[in-house]
XYZ file of C-alpha atoms in Angstrom:
728
model
C 6.271 -10.799 -71.080
C 8.866 -11.364 -74.103
C 10.935 -13.970 -74.480
C 14.228 -13.125 -74.623
C 13.600 -9.924 -72.897
C 16.103 -9.582 -69.715
C 14.281 -8.735 -66.523
C 15.119 -5.855 -63.970
C 14.219 -6.261 -60.466
C 14.546 -3.380 -58.231
C 15.451 -4.126 -55.022
C 13.051 -1.663 -52.781
C 14.531 0.185 -49.974
C 13.551 3.436 -47.659
C 15.594 5.066 -45.236
C 14.790 4.823 -41.787
C 16.573 6.804 -38.575
C 19.608 6.872 -40.807
C 20.112 3.405 -41.958
C 19.005 1.918 -45.342
C 16.839 -1.445 -45.704
C 16.077 -3.401 -47.996
C 12.640 -5.095 -48.286
C 13.235 -8.882 -48.477
C 9.768 -10.060 -48.497
C 8.649 -8.056 -51.945
C 11.624 -9.423 -53.628
C 10.655 -12.309 -53.195
C 7.132 -12.363 -54.102
C 7.820 -10.761 -56.915
C 10.032 -13.342 -58.034
C 8.126 -15.711 -57.435
C 5.293 -14.099 -59.754
C 7.931 -14.187 -62.569
C 8.585 -17.931 -62.100
C 5.182 -18.372 -63.001
C 4.457 -16.012 -65.743
C 7.676 -17.173 -67.566
C 9.634 -20.459 -66.822
C 13.432 -20.854 -67.332
C 13.220 -17.697 -68.221
C 16.954 -16.199 -67.414
C 16.852 -13.275 -65.216
C 19.769 -11.200 -66.296
C 20.726 -7.552 -64.897
C 20.591 -4.438 -67.308
C 22.023 -1.435 -66.798
C 24.569 0.708 -64.284
C 21.641 1.721 -61.748
C 23.080 0.441 -58.458
C 19.600 -1.049 -57.165
C 19.434 -3.262 -60.481
C 20.187 -7.268 -59.240
C 19.595 -10.345 -60.177
C 17.129 -13.008 -58.020
C 18.937 -16.255 -59.277
C 20.991 -16.552 -56.079
C 18.615 -15.376 -53.764
C 18.465 -18.956 -51.754
C 21.642 -17.590 -50.765
C 21.014 -14.813 -48.674
C 21.794 -13.880 -45.530
C 17.916 -13.102 -44.859
C 17.243 -13.480 -41.462
C 15.919 -10.138 -40.713
C 16.477 -6.673 -41.942
C 19.967 -5.060 -42.926
C 21.658 -2.782 -44.497
C 21.980 -1.772 -48.166
C 25.579 -1.825 -48.295
C 25.656 -4.979 -45.771
C 23.637 -7.131 -47.242
C 21.890 -8.686 -50.502
C 20.099 -11.751 -52.476
C 21.317 -10.886 -55.870
C 24.193 -10.449 -57.743
C 24.617 -7.783 -60.438
C 26.971 -8.998 -63.719
C 29.093 -11.042 -61.094
C 29.863 -8.024 -59.207
C 29.983 -6.473 -55.328
C 29.508 -2.846 -55.918
C 26.851 -2.738 -53.163
C 26.271 -5.946 -51.206
C 28.878 -7.943 -49.802
C 27.527 -11.194 -49.472
C 27.003 -12.042 -53.135
C 28.536 -14.918 -54.622
C 31.811 -13.663 -56.145
C 33.700 -10.452 -56.424
C 35.146 -8.308 -59.364
C 38.602 -8.291 -58.712
C 39.242 -6.544 -61.728
C 36.956 -3.475 -60.610
C 38.361 -3.489 -57.229
C 41.853 -3.084 -58.310
C 40.116 -0.337 -60.230
C 38.368 1.735 -57.949
C 41.955 0.884 -55.317
C 45.027 1.681 -57.748
C 43.676 4.576 -59.724
C 44.620 8.451 -59.713
C 42.527 9.660 -57.548
C 43.759 6.994 -54.521
C 47.447 7.848 -55.722
C 47.163 11.592 -55.456
C 45.878 11.201 -52.028
C 48.637 9.083 -51.071
C 51.211 11.213 -52.680
C 49.556 14.962 -52.535
C 53.148 16.362 -54.436
C 51.211 14.814 -57.617
C 48.036 16.941 -56.907
C 49.427 20.739 -56.433
C 52.943 20.082 -58.420
C 50.935 20.144 -62.053
C 49.261 23.655 -61.001
C 52.619 24.940 -59.402
C 52.972 28.596 -61.002
C 56.223 30.303 -61.454
C 55.355 33.137 -59.090
C 54.474 30.898 -56.222
C 58.741 30.021 -56.022
C 59.120 33.649 -54.949
C 57.265 32.993 -51.626
C 58.139 29.391 -50.834
C 61.510 30.727 -51.175
C 61.491 33.564 -49.267
C 59.161 31.148 -46.174
C 61.942 28.538 -46.870
C 65.016 31.125 -46.116
C 63.528 32.656 -43.139
C 62.397 29.860 -41.735
C 66.271 28.300 -42.140
C 67.546 31.013 -40.479
C 65.164 31.028 -37.679
C 64.942 27.231 -37.131
C 68.386 26.148 -37.549
C 70.105 27.557 -34.711
C 67.088 26.814 -32.396
C 67.808 23.059 -33.683
C 70.833 22.855 -32.081
C 68.985 23.864 -28.757
C 67.006 21.284 -28.750
C 69.930 18.756 -29.203
C 71.083 19.890 -25.779
C 67.636 19.358 -24.359
C 67.611 15.591 -25.920
C 71.241 15.253 -24.456
C 72.712 14.657 -27.901
C 75.598 16.354 -29.542
C 74.022 19.542 -31.209
C 74.929 18.167 -34.673
C 71.939 15.795 -34.465
C 69.820 18.790 -34.139
C 70.895 20.052 -37.659
C 70.511 16.514 -39.153
C 66.885 16.447 -37.629
C 66.244 19.947 -38.743
C 67.145 19.473 -42.541
C 66.389 15.831 -43.757
C 63.062 14.934 -42.556
C 61.506 18.088 -44.399
C 62.295 16.791 -47.911
C 59.945 13.507 -47.396
C 57.213 15.868 -45.796
C 57.623 17.947 -49.393
C 56.102 14.906 -51.309
C 53.631 13.661 -48.508
C 52.442 16.353 -46.594
C 49.214 18.464 -47.273
C 49.721 21.390 -45.246
C 51.456 23.995 -46.663
C 52.494 25.828 -43.934
C 54.186 22.967 -41.974
C 57.497 23.659 -40.585
C 58.722 20.160 -39.216
C 62.002 19.860 -36.939
C 63.033 18.742 -33.734
C 60.579 20.719 -30.630
C 60.952 21.376 -27.218
C 58.478 18.939 -25.578
C 59.513 16.172 -28.052
C 63.456 16.467 -27.398
C 62.589 16.151 -23.886
C 61.143 12.475 -24.584
C 63.907 11.613 -26.600
C 66.122 12.758 -23.414
C 63.557 10.522 -21.201
C 63.059 7.358 -23.507
C 65.899 7.427 -25.929
C 68.943 8.574 -23.916
C 71.597 5.973 -24.163
C 74.366 5.141 -20.944
C 76.765 5.841 -23.580
C 77.742 9.493 -23.412
C 77.194 11.455 -27.049
C 75.763 8.054 -28.859
C 72.651 8.204 -30.385
C 71.823 4.698 -31.069
C 69.165 4.811 -28.661
C 67.254 7.952 -29.692
C 67.451 6.842 -33.720
C 66.019 3.465 -32.672
C 63.105 5.747 -31.011
C 63.125 7.713 -34.289
C 62.876 4.842 -36.226
C 60.010 3.055 -33.869
C 57.997 6.645 -33.749
C 58.100 6.424 -37.645
C 56.841 2.726 -37.812
C 54.213 3.336 -35.542
C 52.838 6.623 -37.138
C 52.695 5.499 -40.481
C 50.939 2.143 -39.357
C 48.455 4.567 -37.292
C 48.021 6.501 -40.952
C 47.640 3.364 -43.010
C 44.726 2.236 -40.575
C 42.641 5.524 -39.747
C 43.434 5.424 -36.350
C 44.698 9.048 -35.846
C 41.087 9.116 -34.008
C 42.736 7.763 -30.424
C 44.237 11.017 -29.729
C 40.913 12.249 -28.661
C 41.069 10.090 -25.858
C 43.535 12.657 -24.309
C 41.715 15.329 -22.843
C 42.242 18.692 -23.091
C 43.419 19.362 -19.774
C 45.826 16.876 -19.476
C 47.657 18.125 -23.211
C 47.478 21.376 -21.228
C 49.067 19.909 -18.144
C 51.555 17.606 -19.614
C 52.528 20.888 -21.866
C 53.075 23.195 -19.071
C 54.766 20.685 -17.132
C 57.464 19.180 -19.971
C 58.164 23.346 -20.287
C 58.832 24.104 -17.095
C 61.265 20.691 -17.306
C 62.886 21.833 -20.228
C 63.340 25.599 -19.136
C 64.832 24.627 -16.270
C 67.023 22.095 -17.363
C 68.540 24.321 -18.920
C 69.248 26.980 -15.905
C 72.444 24.710 -14.841
C 74.133 25.609 -18.596
C 73.218 29.019 -18.081
C 74.893 29.409 -15.092
C 77.825 27.043 -16.187
C 76.795 24.412 -13.611
C 77.830 20.403 -14.994
C 77.105 16.998 -13.687
C 73.279 18.150 -12.528
C 71.105 15.541 -11.639
C 68.267 14.530 -14.169
C 65.334 14.215 -11.967
C 63.831 17.613 -12.041
C 63.189 18.052 -8.024
C 66.857 16.880 -7.641
C 67.791 19.419 -10.445
C 66.141 21.861 -8.439
C 67.613 21.369 -4.544
C 71.604 20.676 -6.356
C 71.266 24.314 -8.418
C 70.402 26.196 -4.882
C 72.782 24.131 -3.341
C 75.768 24.844 -5.976
C 75.151 28.639 -6.430
C 78.666 29.752 -5.123
C 79.749 27.370 -7.987
C 78.247 29.792 -10.895
C 80.515 31.159 -13.976
C 79.856 34.851 -13.766
C 80.727 34.847 -17.185
C 78.221 32.293 -18.686
C 75.707 33.937 -16.067
C 76.153 37.307 -17.841
C 76.239 36.481 -21.746
C 72.816 34.549 -20.957
C 71.164 37.172 -19.559
C 72.441 39.353 -22.057
C 71.116 36.814 -24.961
C 67.472 36.752 -22.602
C 67.142 40.407 -22.753
C 68.253 40.915 -26.345
C 65.989 37.890 -27.558
C 62.926 40.103 -25.413
C 63.622 43.162 -26.901
C 63.535 42.134 -30.414
C 60.431 39.974 -30.134
C 58.995 43.259 -28.951
C 59.851 44.984 -32.122
C 56.801 44.083 -34.263
C 54.349 45.356 -31.514
C 56.206 48.726 -30.796
C 53.933 51.576 -32.110
C 57.007 54.072 -32.580
C 58.646 51.353 -34.761
C 55.575 50.796 -37.274
C 55.991 52.797 -40.641
C 53.523 55.684 -40.780
C 53.380 55.717 -44.740
C 52.514 52.530 -47.190
C 56.086 53.876 -50.102
C 58.554 50.972 -50.605
C 60.622 52.850 -48.022
C 57.850 52.195 -45.812
C 57.295 48.395 -46.953
C 61.001 47.952 -46.741
C 61.861 48.661 -43.241
C 58.595 47.049 -41.429
C 59.868 43.549 -43.196
C 63.451 44.272 -42.478
C 62.010 45.026 -38.744
C 59.824 41.794 -39.045
C 62.871 39.602 -40.056
C 64.991 40.891 -37.933
C 62.318 40.064 -35.266
C 61.529 36.567 -36.537
C 65.598 35.510 -36.866
C 66.742 37.224 -33.266
C 67.802 33.309 -32.875
C 70.137 33.781 -35.216
C 71.351 37.212 -33.955
C 71.735 35.633 -30.532
C 73.938 33.256 -31.380
C 75.647 34.819 -33.600
C 76.298 37.953 -31.033
C 77.518 34.818 -29.017
C 79.929 33.153 -31.320
C 81.673 37.075 -31.979
C 82.450 37.392 -27.782
C 83.398 34.287 -27.420
C 85.799 34.212 -30.295
C 87.424 38.040 -29.276
C 87.938 36.760 -26.379
C 89.395 33.560 -28.223
C 91.958 35.954 -29.534
C 93.248 37.055 -26.536
C 93.829 33.858 -24.925
C 90.956 33.906 -22.728
C 87.979 31.400 -23.110
C 85.594 32.352 -19.987
C 82.507 30.751 -21.754
C 81.470 27.125 -21.995
C 81.684 26.331 -25.363
C 79.928 23.744 -27.973
C 83.630 22.618 -29.165
C 84.077 20.750 -32.094
C 80.799 19.140 -34.455
C 82.078 17.229 -37.003
C 81.655 19.046 -40.578
C 80.115 17.143 -43.728
C 76.663 14.915 -43.731
C 75.965 11.781 -41.775
C 76.001 8.841 -43.547
C 73.004 6.620 -44.842
C 71.993 3.901 -42.720
C 69.835 2.272 -40.722
C 69.851 2.928 -36.554
C 72.202 0.665 -34.807
C 69.891 -1.740 -32.463
C 73.461 -2.659 -30.439
C 75.932 -0.326 -28.995
C 79.331 -1.086 -27.022
C 81.000 1.326 -25.059
C 84.036 -1.157 -25.264
C 83.378 -3.020 -21.441
C 79.730 -3.433 -21.582
C 77.655 -4.303 -25.166
C 73.506 -2.850 -24.829
C 71.725 -4.958 -26.898
C 68.464 -4.482 -28.711
C 66.438 -6.190 -25.449
C 68.617 -3.351 -23.703
C 67.070 -0.556 -25.785
C 63.563 -1.259 -25.984
C 63.659 -1.765 -22.057
C 64.807 1.705 -22.275
C 61.974 3.754 -24.503
C 59.535 1.488 -22.839
C 56.095 3.646 -23.072
C 57.861 5.810 -24.987
C 57.495 4.288 -28.274
C 53.559 4.882 -27.537
C 53.577 8.399 -26.031
C 56.350 9.706 -28.208
C 54.841 9.285 -31.585
C 51.257 10.174 -30.350
C 52.491 13.518 -28.850
C 54.210 14.773 -31.854
C 50.764 13.637 -34.115
C 48.994 16.117 -31.590
C 51.073 18.783 -32.244
C 50.988 18.431 -36.133
C 47.873 17.771 -36.332
C 46.943 20.653 -34.090
C 49.170 23.032 -36.200
C 47.965 21.685 -39.740
C 44.619 22.271 -38.653
C 44.870 25.652 -37.235
C 46.771 27.292 -40.686
C 44.845 25.199 -42.729
C 41.424 27.099 -41.464
C 43.360 30.509 -41.956
C 44.419 29.671 -45.318
C 41.109 28.007 -46.325
C 42.379 24.895 -47.528
C 41.978 21.475 -46.122
C 44.653 18.506 -44.558
C 43.945 14.886 -44.326
C 44.656 13.576 -40.943
C 45.578 10.506 -41.576
C 47.820 11.743 -44.478
C 49.705 13.893 -42.416
C 50.331 11.053 -40.173
C 51.643 8.788 -43.003
C 53.973 11.717 -43.787
C 55.259 12.374 -40.322
C 55.854 8.325 -39.821
C 57.941 8.071 -43.302
C 60.035 11.619 -42.261
C 60.745 10.022 -38.916
C 61.369 6.795 -40.497
C 63.952 8.566 -43.496
C 65.277 10.577 -40.858
C 66.661 7.563 -38.540
C 68.505 6.582 -41.486
C 70.406 10.227 -41.455
C 70.883 10.527 -37.692
C 67.561 12.531 -37.007
C 66.383 11.800 -33.580
C 62.395 12.213 -33.639
C 60.932 15.362 -34.899
C 57.514 17.071 -35.194
C 55.612 19.972 -36.095
C 57.019 23.581 -35.249
C 54.622 25.884 -34.387
C 56.988 29.049 -34.331
C 58.186 28.015 -38.205
C 55.202 27.314 -39.445
C 53.582 30.473 -38.330
C 57.059 32.134 -40.184
C 55.455 30.267 -43.162
C 51.981 31.628 -42.935
C 53.596 35.277 -42.445
C 56.527 35.070 -45.195
C 53.478 33.914 -48.081
C 54.365 29.979 -48.276
C 52.552 29.020 -51.491
C 53.224 24.856 -50.984
C 54.973 22.379 -48.707
C 57.860 23.247 -51.715
C 59.376 25.534 -49.205
C 60.433 22.863 -46.702
C 63.026 21.877 -49.733
C 64.457 25.504 -49.063
C 64.985 24.644 -45.583
C 66.273 21.263 -45.793
C 69.190 22.721 -48.870
C 69.852 25.404 -46.442
C 70.844 23.017 -43.670
C 72.946 20.957 -46.215
C 75.324 24.088 -47.073
C 75.431 24.699 -43.354
C 76.697 21.438 -42.208
C 78.855 21.284 -45.388
C 80.586 24.600 -44.593
C 79.941 26.435 -41.353
C 80.030 23.707 -38.538
C 83.392 24.739 -38.021
C 82.027 28.161 -36.598
C 79.792 26.150 -34.271
C 82.832 25.417 -32.284
C 82.944 29.038 -30.658
C 78.788 28.848 -30.379
C 78.589 29.483 -25.852
C 76.312 26.864 -24.057
C 74.978 30.001 -22.254
C 73.788 31.621 -25.887
C 71.816 27.985 -26.077
C 70.316 27.763 -23.142
C 68.560 31.476 -23.286
C 67.529 30.531 -26.393
C 66.094 27.521 -25.000
C 64.514 29.100 -22.193
C 62.517 32.095 -24.471
C 61.472 29.644 -27.113
C 59.771 27.633 -24.366
C 58.426 30.146 -21.972
C 55.821 31.419 -23.579
C 54.229 27.716 -23.667
C 53.109 27.901 -19.971
C 49.672 28.169 -19.437
C 48.448 28.571 -15.819
C 45.342 30.715 -16.918
C 43.432 27.372 -17.791
C 43.550 26.531 -14.296
C 41.011 29.656 -13.723
C 38.815 28.261 -17.067
C 38.470 25.281 -15.361
C 37.745 26.289 -12.261
C 35.257 28.440 -13.755
C 33.138 25.942 -16.237
C 33.996 22.494 -14.415
C 35.835 21.853 -11.923
C 36.046 17.950 -12.063
C 38.794 18.899 -14.833
C 40.670 20.237 -12.757
C 41.895 16.876 -11.123
C 43.338 15.181 -14.338
C 45.422 18.682 -14.791
C 46.267 18.508 -11.111
C 47.610 14.865 -11.187
C 49.202 15.156 -14.450
C 50.980 18.510 -13.325
C 52.241 16.904 -9.932
C 53.600 13.904 -11.509
C 55.093 15.510 -14.454
C 57.334 16.953 -12.438
C 57.255 14.678 -9.140
C 58.058 11.325 -10.631
C 58.359 11.616 -14.318
C 56.256 12.712 -17.475
C 55.455 9.240 -18.147
C 53.996 8.656 -15.116
C 51.985 12.113 -14.925
C 50.558 11.390 -19.138
C 49.844 7.887 -18.350
C 47.868 8.633 -15.022
C 46.523 11.731 -16.499
C 45.058 9.682 -19.539
C 43.893 7.515 -17.214
C 42.009 9.493 -15.116
C 40.426 11.595 -17.817
C 39.016 7.982 -19.395
C 37.437 7.334 -15.753
C 35.461 10.766 -15.657
C 34.916 9.865 -19.233
C 32.897 6.345 -18.547
C 31.943 7.310 -15.117
C 28.703 9.148 -16.145
C 27.806 6.455 -19.028
C 27.606 3.733 -16.108
C 25.562 6.074 -14.271
C 23.415 7.166 -16.564
C 22.352 11.243 -15.011
C 18.940 12.410 -15.633
C 16.637 15.121 -13.695
C 13.803 13.864 -11.127
C 11.096 15.379 -9.686
C 9.308 13.017 -6.891
C 13.020 10.823 -5.754
C 16.215 13.771 -6.030
C 18.853 11.500 -5.540
C 17.440 9.403 -8.190
C 18.905 9.092 -12.001
C 15.337 8.370 -13.433
C 12.737 11.165 -13.857
C 9.540 10.512 -12.177
C 6.031 11.971 -13.270
C 3.542 9.557 -11.452
C -0.232 9.942 -10.826
C -1.685 8.437 -7.939
C -5.007 8.253 -9.478
C -4.652 6.603 -12.101
C -1.573 4.345 -10.557
C 0.873 4.741 -13.251
C 4.381 5.902 -13.379
C 6.501 7.104 -16.197
C 10.566 7.021 -16.211
C 11.911 9.078 -18.626
C 15.665 7.429 -19.541
C 17.671 11.007 -19.959
C 20.951 9.401 -21.951
C 21.689 6.310 -23.870
C 22.321 3.642 -22.344
C 25.288 0.827 -22.335
C 26.490 -2.295 -20.901
C 28.681 -0.371 -17.848
C 25.329 0.969 -16.618
C 22.739 -2.172 -17.310
C 23.079 -3.118 -13.289
C 22.107 0.405 -12.392
C 19.621 0.846 -14.786
C 17.748 -2.196 -13.953
C 18.361 -1.087 -9.865
C 16.942 2.506 -10.407
C 13.879 1.421 -12.598
C 13.035 -0.979 -9.777
C 13.900 1.741 -7.073
C 11.599 4.443 -8.299
C 8.837 2.168 -9.176
C 9.214 0.918 -5.657
C 10.112 4.067 -3.666
C 11.806 2.019 -0.883
C 8.527 0.164 -0.324
C 7.860 -3.676 -0.600
C 4.984 -3.364 -1.833
C 3.973 -1.071 -5.014
C 1.228 1.016 -5.008
C 1.207 1.457 -9.123
C -0.242 -1.203 -11.650
C 1.482 0.212 -14.825
C 4.848 1.776 -15.470
C 5.703 3.411 -18.266
C 9.429 3.614 -19.963
C 10.474 6.341 -22.281
C 12.733 6.051 -24.434
C 13.025 8.857 -26.409
C 16.660 9.953 -25.493
C 17.889 6.094 -26.051
C 19.775 5.905 -29.442
C 20.442 2.559 -29.307
C 21.296 -1.035 -27.354
C 23.371 -3.546 -26.643
C 22.766 -7.227 -25.849
C 24.022 -6.139 -22.094
C 20.998 -3.503 -21.931
C 19.075 -5.680 -23.496
C 19.674 -8.683 -20.694
C 18.754 -6.274 -18.564
C 15.660 -4.947 -20.254
C 14.425 -9.004 -19.959
C 14.658 -9.264 -16.666
C 12.770 -6.266 -15.983
C 10.032 -7.181 -17.907
C 10.242 -10.482 -16.016
C 10.559 -9.081 -12.874
C 7.161 -6.995 -13.350
C 5.351 -9.731 -15.057
C 6.283 -11.979 -11.525
C 4.860 -8.844 -9.745
C 1.721 -7.955 -12.349
C 2.824 -4.685 -13.140
C 2.145 -3.551 -16.660
C 5.687 -2.721 -18.665
C 4.778 -0.114 -21.628
C 7.424 1.435 -23.743
C 7.132 4.240 -25.839
C 8.825 6.667 -28.574
C 11.722 3.402 -29.199
C 13.859 4.300 -31.881
C 13.759 1.287 -35.179
C 17.316 0.746 -34.360
C 16.238 -0.051 -30.477
C 13.035 -2.062 -31.733
C 15.099 -4.365 -33.728
C 17.623 -5.316 -30.865
C 14.619 -5.897 -28.293
C 12.817 -8.035 -30.929
C 16.345 -10.070 -31.972
C 17.032 -10.747 -28.137
C 13.248 -11.696 -28.142
C 12.003 -10.191 -25.349
C 8.680 -10.416 -23.761
C 6.123 -9.111 -21.522
C 5.838 -5.026 -22.624
C 3.571 -3.071 -24.804
C 5.062 -0.288 -27.097
C 3.389 3.281 -27.905
C 4.066 5.990 -30.022
C 4.156 8.660 -27.176
C 3.272 9.034 -23.417
C -0.367 9.872 -24.383
C -1.189 6.434 -26.379
C 0.647 4.915 -23.374
C -1.617 6.265 -21.141
C -4.030 4.949 -23.368
C -3.361 1.422 -23.263
C -3.560 1.306 -19.490
C -5.954 -1.143 -18.731
C -8.238 0.776 -16.684
C -8.575 3.362 -19.511
C -8.841 0.416 -22.295
C -12.356 -0.170 -23.320
C -14.204 -3.527 -22.684
C -13.328 -4.552 -26.315
C -9.462 -4.096 -25.644
C -9.640 -5.486 -22.707
C -11.360 -8.978 -23.974
C -8.922 -9.488 -26.883
C -6.178 -8.846 -24.469
C -7.734 -11.689 -22.609
C -8.417 -13.956 -25.623
C -4.938 -12.977 -27.697
C -2.167 -12.424 -24.748
C -1.017 -8.946 -25.638
C -2.405 -5.505 -27.134
C 0.468 -3.516 -28.527
C 0.888 -0.228 -30.855
C 3.863 0.189 -32.705
C 4.649 3.690 -34.268
C 7.245 4.405 -37.137
C 8.596 7.801 -38.156
C 6.326 8.217 -40.662
C 3.049 8.101 -39.274
C 0.283 5.930 -37.624
C 0.361 1.925 -37.360
C -2.119 -0.570 -38.144
C -1.889 -3.787 -36.081
C -2.183 -6.544 -38.040
C -1.663 -10.158 -35.785
C -1.470 -10.674 -32.313
C 0.008 -13.934 -30.398
C -0.513 -15.675 -27.156
C 3.049 -17.125 -26.500
C 5.450 -14.329 -27.748
C 5.405 -10.961 -29.079
C 4.943 -11.164 -32.380
C 3.463 -7.279 -34.137
C 4.021 -6.658 -37.632
C 3.273 -2.890 -38.399
C 3.112 -0.728 -41.323
C 1.984 2.215 -42.765
C 0.999 4.217 -45.701
C 4.198 5.128 -47.510
C 4.843 1.436 -47.501
C 7.572 0.584 -44.163
C 7.906 -2.299 -42.879
C 9.167 -4.148 -39.628
C 8.968 -7.009 -38.086
C 9.210 -7.290 -33.772
């Protein structure tokens, strides 16, 4: 070795069972040979190879056993910690460069990615989409505020200001944020102030929703919503829509002072039928008929142009625009009718009345409110919110991510789920400072964006500007909006979300999923949506984890068991095939099942050997390992030979590190049968008497070779032709 020439050692690693390993022994041996050949020579790193490293700090290695290449190592490479976490020092400058770079900045501010690529031709599509969505959604936002038990202007605030934030942080070009029926129902449930017309509770709820969503996005906790099963979500949505739709029936009929609980509302509505205001009922009925007919315009064959000329395309676009703007048309019809009656001195309808003109002040939500006699503090507000701080942001995120994934799949682009959480959270936080209650994604608005040819999130800017103009100049017109018109808008916009067809599907596919659906549905209507969603999720999780505690597999000889037994009385052995993974809730059941299958209800066992097939067990935890150790001791006391076969390397490592003894390991069932005492050659039997345990362990690459045996513990190191190594 030439003096002054840096020496480079390569960390030999290989992939096995989807995990990477470092051969520590080879590193140590190479270090010794280098020390002997060149004493005092400094070993340094060269190049940028990720596998190149120094061995000066070999003694500092955590080196007990084999660990993953990304989790452990015994060397430093130029003072950095790029590959290994147990290195002696960390290069903070490199860490800062890897964290604060343009790539990560674009990931957190998606506008920096798409804005430089934006073309002027895209602006036409974004403008048309934003204008169309604004015309369709702003009248509906008035109705959503009605569901949330808030004055109508808060609906426009929520539909206007939150979209500005999403332009900078959102990743879905078709997304439309705004108030939505189910989310508004949650606001009425958890953010309803005891002071009439006060929005303080709703604004604090919006702030808390935003903070929770932002934290979930930063810490990548969006996966938690996957634990809400589809039946529970569909049941919750259907029940919520029924509550929302029926909650507008009293307003449609002109009834006031109705109780909030659903069942009480149903009872008192029928009891007060004689008090129905005829004009409100007729106007609401007319509005619903108009909405229904205009909704069917795009699907009516006679309205489809039979030619492709410019006139035909213009007619087709006009029909489509009228169809999606049906809510605006209905509200305008109601305003005109109410204003005409007002000119002649009549007021047969209950009207929205005054809406404050102008923009709301920019200020944080108030955590205390007073009605003159009673002051409600932050403690009272949070007690009212209760579980709403958790449910409202989660339900909001579920809606957003479902819409984003749907339109991203149609438009062939990608969305970042965690970034969507961050964008939604920041939108709610900013909205709370501008008098907006919690918002979420609206499917109808997003569908209009997609159909209108939106090219970027910039279409939301048009929606926001349109909302600002409405607040500045058109609020006096809102005085004449009949409540019956808004009620008809709400009823017709949510009725399509009712889905009872899922019950038939669940019955045909998996009947047990009907239980959480039914529990969620009944409790939402009878006790409240918070109880329905809580018990529905809890029941779904119980159904999810129950099979884990009861490993369910096929059986041949014992029909009631969860193990599959193939026994051969002539050879006096039994093969038990574990049909699924094992986890700590199943430890007692696993041990009891194996024992019961071996003894088959008898006090004495006719089997002299038991083979456990681990082919379907990908990993073990400590509790299962302890149960396996208990099993080995039990079989040893009963003088029964235990053989494990088809054991994966990850399972082997757990067994070894737990120090489990008194068992053999085979490559497969056939090899395990060959290892049975009566099938072994005499040489093997003598060897067993002399050394204690005879074992054969297989790797994923081929045959094995037994190197050593020990009488006190199971210590078998194996190697194969590929150079892989593992210690048990």
